[in-house]
């Protein structure tokens, strides 16, 4: 009799253990399936989100994923499909390591009048976004007028639109100079008038005007000692302004 009870209890223990193991196995499988479904749902949400963004190609979608994987201050990744075309101020973006050479066509002394030869370099890079930063050298040139400046600028835009019809074009306003520079060289008092003409031109050419003038005007401490160029600390402010006022914000 005792032996039968012992066998009975042993059999019950085995059944209980099997039931417990089955329950544990069920929860393990459930958690795995839940994780897979959650991951799949997240992936689908990302793809749906990308489909609703104003991006050009699969390459732009890859850029978005790359942006998510890099540090927030890695401007070289964010501007990977862009080119900034400008003068010595833009050149500093490369000198101080903010952008790669493939995102810059910038030359000391560059103006709208002498930029035609360098436009081909920009076109060869085939960017999706083009940011122009030109004007201080034009204003300082004794033979440049506002009309000739705008005419030369329009010519540059026409060349880019002809060769890169899908590229988004952005025009940066001319940066301010310090009050000391204005006193020494009153010709720079024309900057605000030139910027007004730039904004009107941008509307006429169906490109985007970005007010970068105010960014430096509100932060004069970022001017270099010469009162014209800028310190390295200014460049993140400028780049953030470009991102926030362009399609690049869709990559954030």
Tab-separated table of C-alpha atoms in Angstrom:
chain	number	residue	atom	x	y	z
A	1	UNK	CA	0.000	0.000	0.000
A	2	UNK	CA	2.768	2.413	0.936
A	3	UNK	CA	4.552	1.542	-2.271
A	4	UNK	CA	1.480	2.431	-4.351
A	5	UNK	CA	1.113	5.779	-2.563
A	6	UNK	CA	4.768	6.497	-3.218
A	7	UNK	CA	4.371	5.666	-6.924
A	8	UNK	CA	1.225	7.817	-7.050
A	9	UNK	CA	2.986	10.826	-5.503
A	10	UNK	CA	5.999	10.358	-7.759
A	11	UNK	CA	3.725	10.300	-10.806
A	12	UNK	CA	1.984	13.473	-9.654
A	13	UNK	CA	5.310	15.222	-9.145
A	14	UNK	CA	6.325	14.368	-12.691
A	15	UNK	CA	3.025	15.691	-14.029
A	16	UNK	CA	3.351	18.905	-11.989
A	17	UNK	CA	6.939	19.412	-13.169
A	18	UNK	CA	5.887	18.859	-16.795
A	19	UNK	CA	3.040	21.358	-16.403
A	20	UNK	CA	5.396	23.947	-14.891
A	21	UNK	CA	7.939	23.391	-17.660
A	22	UNK	CA	5.176	23.738	-20.267
A	23	UNK	CA	4.065	27.044	-18.735
A	24	UNK	CA	7.647	28.355	-18.667
A	25	UNK	CA	8.196	27.260	-22.276
A	26	UNK	CA	4.961	28.979	-23.297
A	27	UNK	CA	6.061	32.287	-21.792
A	28	UNK	CA	9.504	32.016	-23.402
A	29	UNK	CA	7.966	31.444	-26.849
A	30	UNK	CA	5.474	34.262	-26.237
A	31	UNK	CA	8.242	36.697	-25.327
A	32	UNK	CA	10.250	35.759	-28.428
A	33	UNK	CA	7.232	36.198	-30.709
A	34	UNK	CA	6.333	39.478	-29.015
A	35	UNK	CA	9.877	40.785	-29.492
A	36	UNK	CA	9.872	39.751	-33.154
A	37	UNK	CA	6.501	41.380	-33.770
A	38	UNK	CA	7.584	44.502	-31.909
A	39	UNK	CA	10.768	44.729	-33.976
A	40	UNK	CA	8.803	44.148	-37.172
A	41	UNK	CA	6.249	46.796	-36.215
A	42	UNK	CA	9.060	49.259	-35.488
A	43	UNK	CA	10.642	48.532	-38.857
A	44	UNK	CA	7.320	48.989	-40.630
A	45	UNK	CA	6.735	52.280	-38.795
A	46	UNK	CA	10.168	53.542	-39.893
A	47	UNK	CA	9.513	52.596	-43.515
A	48	UNK	CA	6.054	54.172	-43.464
A	49	UNK	CA	7.552	57.304	-41.934
A	50	UNK	CA	10.211	57.385	-44.629
A	51	UNK	CA	7.591	56.998	-47.341
A	52	UNK	CA	5.804	60.084	-46.041
A	53	UNK	CA	8.974	62.180	-45.971
A	54	UNK	CA	9.891	64.403	-48.875
A	55	UNK	CA	12.950	62.374	-49.850
A	56	UNK	CA	14.125	61.757	-53.377
A	57	UNK	CA	15.428	58.193	-53.529
A	58	UNK	CA	16.326	55.092	-51.591
A	59	UNK	CA	19.717	56.727	-51.116
A	60	UNK	CA	18.040	59.500	-49.127
A	61	UNK	CA	16.319	56.884	-46.964
A	62	UNK	CA	19.698	55.314	-46.287
A	63	UNK	CA	20.993	58.778	-45.370
A	64	UNK	CA	18.169	59.008	-42.847
A	65	UNK	CA	19.148	55.714	-41.230
A	66	UNK	CA	22.787	56.810	-41.204
A	67	UNK	CA	21.805	60.048	-39.499
A	68	UNK	CA	20.011	58.108	-36.779
A	69	UNK	CA	23.189	56.122	-36.193
A	70	UNK	CA	25.611	59.025	-35.814
A	71	UNK	CA	26.265	61.554	-33.108
A	72	UNK	CA	24.062	64.635	-33.168
A	73	UNK	CA	27.082	66.841	-33.861
A	74	UNK	CA	28.339	64.845	-36.845
A	75	UNK	CA	27.549	67.437	-39.495
A	76	UNK	CA	29.635	65.615	-42.106
A	77	UNK	CA	27.082	62.773	-42.060
A	78	UNK	CA	24.070	65.087	-42.077
A	79	UNK	CA	25.449	67.109	-45.007
A	80	UNK	CA	26.603	63.997	-46.857
A	81	UNK	CA	24.256	64.657	-49.801
A	82	UNK	CA	24.767	68.440	-49.749
A	83	UNK	CA	27.308	70.963	-50.997
A	84	UNK	CA	27.939	74.407	-49.554
A	85	UNK	CA	29.264	76.744	-52.234
A	86	UNK	CA	30.875	79.893	-50.932
A	87	UNK	CA	33.819	82.064	-49.982
A	88	UNK	CA	36.412	81.955	-47.199
A	89	UNK	CA	33.724	81.847	-44.499
A	90	UNK	CA	32.369	78.626	-46.008
A	91	UNK	CA	35.939	77.413	-46.467
A	92	UNK	CA	36.259	77.400	-42.674
A	93	UNK	CA	33.748	74.545	-42.518
A	94	UNK	CA	36.427	72.324	-43.992
A	95	UNK	CA	39.412	73.889	-42.259
A	96	UNK	CA	37.846	73.325	-38.833
A	97	UNK	CA	36.644	69.812	-39.662
A	98	UNK	CA	32.894	70.342	-39.712
A	99	UNK	CA	32.359	69.097	-43.275
A	100	UNK	CA	34.121	66.769	-45.673
A	101	UNK	CA	35.696	68.051	-48.874
A	102	UNK	CA	32.906	66.346	-50.825
A	103	UNK	CA	30.400	68.731	-49.217
A	104	UNK	CA	32.295	71.939	-49.955
A	105	UNK	CA	33.195	74.102	-52.910
A	106	UNK	CA	34.601	77.125	-51.120
A	107	UNK	CA	37.457	79.403	-52.104
A	108	UNK	CA	39.091	82.439	-50.537
A	109	UNK	CA	37.921	85.559	-52.387
A	110	UNK	CA	35.023	83.800	-54.109
A	111	UNK	CA	32.307	86.070	-55.508
A	112	UNK	CA	29.342	85.571	-57.796
A	113	UNK	CA	31.310	87.015	-60.704
A	114	UNK	CA	34.275	84.644	-60.461
A	115	UNK	CA	32.339	81.507	-59.442
A	116	UNK	CA	31.338	80.188	-62.854
A	117	UNK	CA	34.496	78.099	-63.233
A	118	UNK	CA	33.876	76.401	-59.882
A	119	UNK	CA	30.231	75.611	-60.569
A	120	UNK	CA	31.315	72.560	-62.565
A	121	UNK	CA	32.982	71.172	-59.424
A	122	UNK	CA	29.659	71.480	-57.632
A	123	UNK	CA	27.793	69.825	-60.501
A	124	UNK	CA	30.279	66.939	-60.590
A	125	UNK	CA	29.526	66.241	-56.913
A	126	UNK	CA	25.818	65.847	-57.834
A	127	UNK	CA	24.400	66.951	-54.474
A	128	UNK	CA	20.733	66.801	-53.552
A	129	UNK	CA	20.981	70.076	-51.636
A	130	UNK	CA	22.991	73.155	-52.634
A	131	UNK	CA	23.628	76.021	-50.226
A	132	UNK	CA	25.076	79.242	-51.668
A	133	UNK	CA	26.968	81.677	-49.424
A	134	UNK	CA	28.288	84.587	-51.478
A	135	UNK	CA	28.262	88.362	-51.284
A	136	UNK	CA	30.862	89.965	-49.027
A	137	UNK	CA	33.513	89.856	-51.743
A	138	UNK	CA	31.033	91.207	-54.286
A	139	UNK	CA	30.172	94.185	-52.090
A	140	UNK	CA	33.828	94.959	-51.437
A	141	UNK	CA	34.648	94.919	-55.161
A	142	UNK	CA	34.705	98.507	-56.471
A	143	UNK	CA	33.060	97.668	-59.805
A	144	UNK	CA	30.212	95.530	-58.468
A	145	UNK	CA	26.705	96.947	-58.276
A	146	UNK	CA	23.657	95.370	-56.713
A	147	UNK	CA	22.218	94.722	-60.169
A	148	UNK	CA	25.378	93.024	-61.414
A	149	UNK	CA	25.538	90.970	-58.213
A	150	UNK	CA	21.970	89.704	-58.601
A	151	UNK	CA	22.509	89.035	-62.298
A	152	UNK	CA	25.630	86.964	-61.604
A	153	UNK	CA	23.837	85.090	-58.830
A	154	UNK	CA	20.930	84.266	-61.128
A	155	UNK	CA	23.390	82.910	-63.670
A	156	UNK	CA	24.843	80.525	-61.074
A	157	UNK	CA	21.377	79.342	-60.080
A	158	UNK	CA	20.412	78.799	-63.721
A	159	UNK	CA	23.497	76.632	-64.287
A	160	UNK	CA	22.734	74.451	-61.283
A	161	UNK	CA	19.054	74.125	-62.150
A	162	UNK	CA	19.984	73.129	-65.702
A	163	UNK	CA	22.503	70.456	-64.723
A	164	UNK	CA	20.916	69.323	-61.436
A	165	UNK	CA	17.170	69.815	-61.955
A	166	UNK	CA	16.238	67.795	-58.856
A	167	UNK	CA	18.595	69.573	-56.479
A	168	UNK	CA	17.126	71.825	-53.799
A	169	UNK	CA	18.812	75.227	-53.850
A	170	UNK	CA	19.163	77.491	-50.823
A	171	UNK	CA	20.510	81.035	-50.703
A	172	UNK	CA	22.197	82.214	-47.509
A	173	UNK	CA	21.942	85.890	-46.733
A	174	UNK	CA	25.182	87.856	-46.581
A	175	UNK	CA	26.718	87.819	-43.119
A	176	UNK	CA	27.063	91.098	-41.199
A	177	UNK	CA	30.375	92.707	-40.307
A	178	UNK	CA	31.202	94.433	-37.032
A	179	UNK	CA	30.482	98.096	-36.338
A	180	UNK	CA	34.223	98.783	-36.407
A	181	UNK	CA	34.439	97.455	-39.964
A	182	UNK	CA	31.438	99.556	-40.981
A	183	UNK	CA	33.190	102.654	-39.672
A	184	UNK	CA	36.403	101.859	-41.515
A	185	UNK	CA	34.726	100.697	-44.717
A	186	UNK	CA	31.197	102.155	-45.146
A	187	UNK	CA	30.684	100.169	-48.350
A	188	UNK	CA	29.497	97.284	-46.156
A	189	UNK	CA	26.506	99.381	-45.104
A	190	UNK	CA	24.907	97.960	-48.253
A	191	UNK	CA	24.681	94.448	-46.799
A	192	UNK	CA	21.060	94.724	-45.682
A	193	UNK	CA	20.003	96.197	-49.036
A	194	UNK	CA	21.790	93.384	-50.851
A	195	UNK	CA	20.040	90.838	-48.634
A	196	UNK	CA	16.647	92.328	-49.442
A	197	UNK	CA	17.473	91.972	-53.144
A	198	UNK	CA	18.637	88.390	-52.518
A	199	UNK	CA	15.371	87.465	-50.854
A	200	UNK	CA	13.373	88.895	-53.748
A	201	UNK	CA	15.575	87.048	-56.240
A	202	UNK	CA	15.079	83.762	-54.371
A	203	UNK	CA	11.310	84.116	-54.637
A	204	UNK	CA	11.585	84.879	-58.328
A	205	UNK	CA	13.856	81.892	-59.000
A	206	UNK	CA	11.776	79.545	-56.815
A	207	UNK	CA	14.632	78.751	-54.462
A	208	UNK	CA	14.771	79.081	-50.678
A	209	UNK	CA	16.247	82.111	-48.942
A	210	UNK	CA	17.742	81.471	-45.483
A	211	UNK	CA	18.286	84.393	-43.132
A	212	UNK	CA	21.774	83.673	-41.807
A	213	UNK	CA	22.477	87.392	-41.314
A	214	UNK	CA	20.557	87.517	-38.025
A	215	UNK	CA	22.355	84.465	-36.626
A	216	UNK	CA	25.676	86.305	-36.570
A	217	UNK	CA	24.131	89.710	-35.881
A	218	UNK	CA	22.672	88.341	-32.642
A	219	UNK	CA	25.978	86.697	-31.734
A	220	UNK	CA	28.694	89.272	-32.593
A	221	UNK	CA	31.112	87.598	-30.174
A	222	UNK	CA	31.668	84.954	-32.853
A	223	UNK	CA	33.314	87.441	-35.200
A	224	UNK	CA	37.022	87.023	-35.786
A	225	UNK	CA	39.366	89.893	-34.941
A	226	UNK	CA	39.112	91.223	-38.490
A	227	UNK	CA	35.379	91.811	-37.966
A	228	UNK	CA	34.479	89.946	-41.161
A	229	UNK	CA	35.353	86.293	-40.715
A	230	UNK	CA	34.060	84.063	-37.917
A	231	UNK	CA	35.415	81.918	-35.108
A	232	UNK	CA	35.109	78.108	-35.200
A	233	UNK	CA	32.424	78.247	-32.504
A	234	UNK	CA	30.067	79.990	-34.921
A	235	UNK	CA	29.908	77.159	-37.444
A	236	UNK	CA	27.537	74.877	-35.484
A	237	UNK	CA	25.081	77.794	-35.218
A	238	UNK	CA	25.269	78.347	-38.949
A	239	UNK	CA	24.913	74.665	-39.833
A	240	UNK	CA	21.988	74.235	-37.449
A	241	UNK	CA	20.289	77.189	-39.143
A	242	UNK	CA	20.779	75.567	-42.549
A	243	UNK	CA	19.378	72.265	-41.308
A	244	UNK	CA	16.349	73.803	-39.619
A	245	UNK	CA	15.463	75.860	-42.700
A	246	UNK	CA	15.924	73.147	-45.314
A	247	UNK	CA	14.810	69.627	-46.143
A	248	UNK	CA	17.719	68.343	-44.068
A	249	UNK	CA	15.515	68.688	-41.007
A	250	UNK	CA	13.609	65.668	-42.338
A	251	UNK	CA	16.707	63.586	-41.618
A	252	UNK	CA	16.677	64.370	-37.911
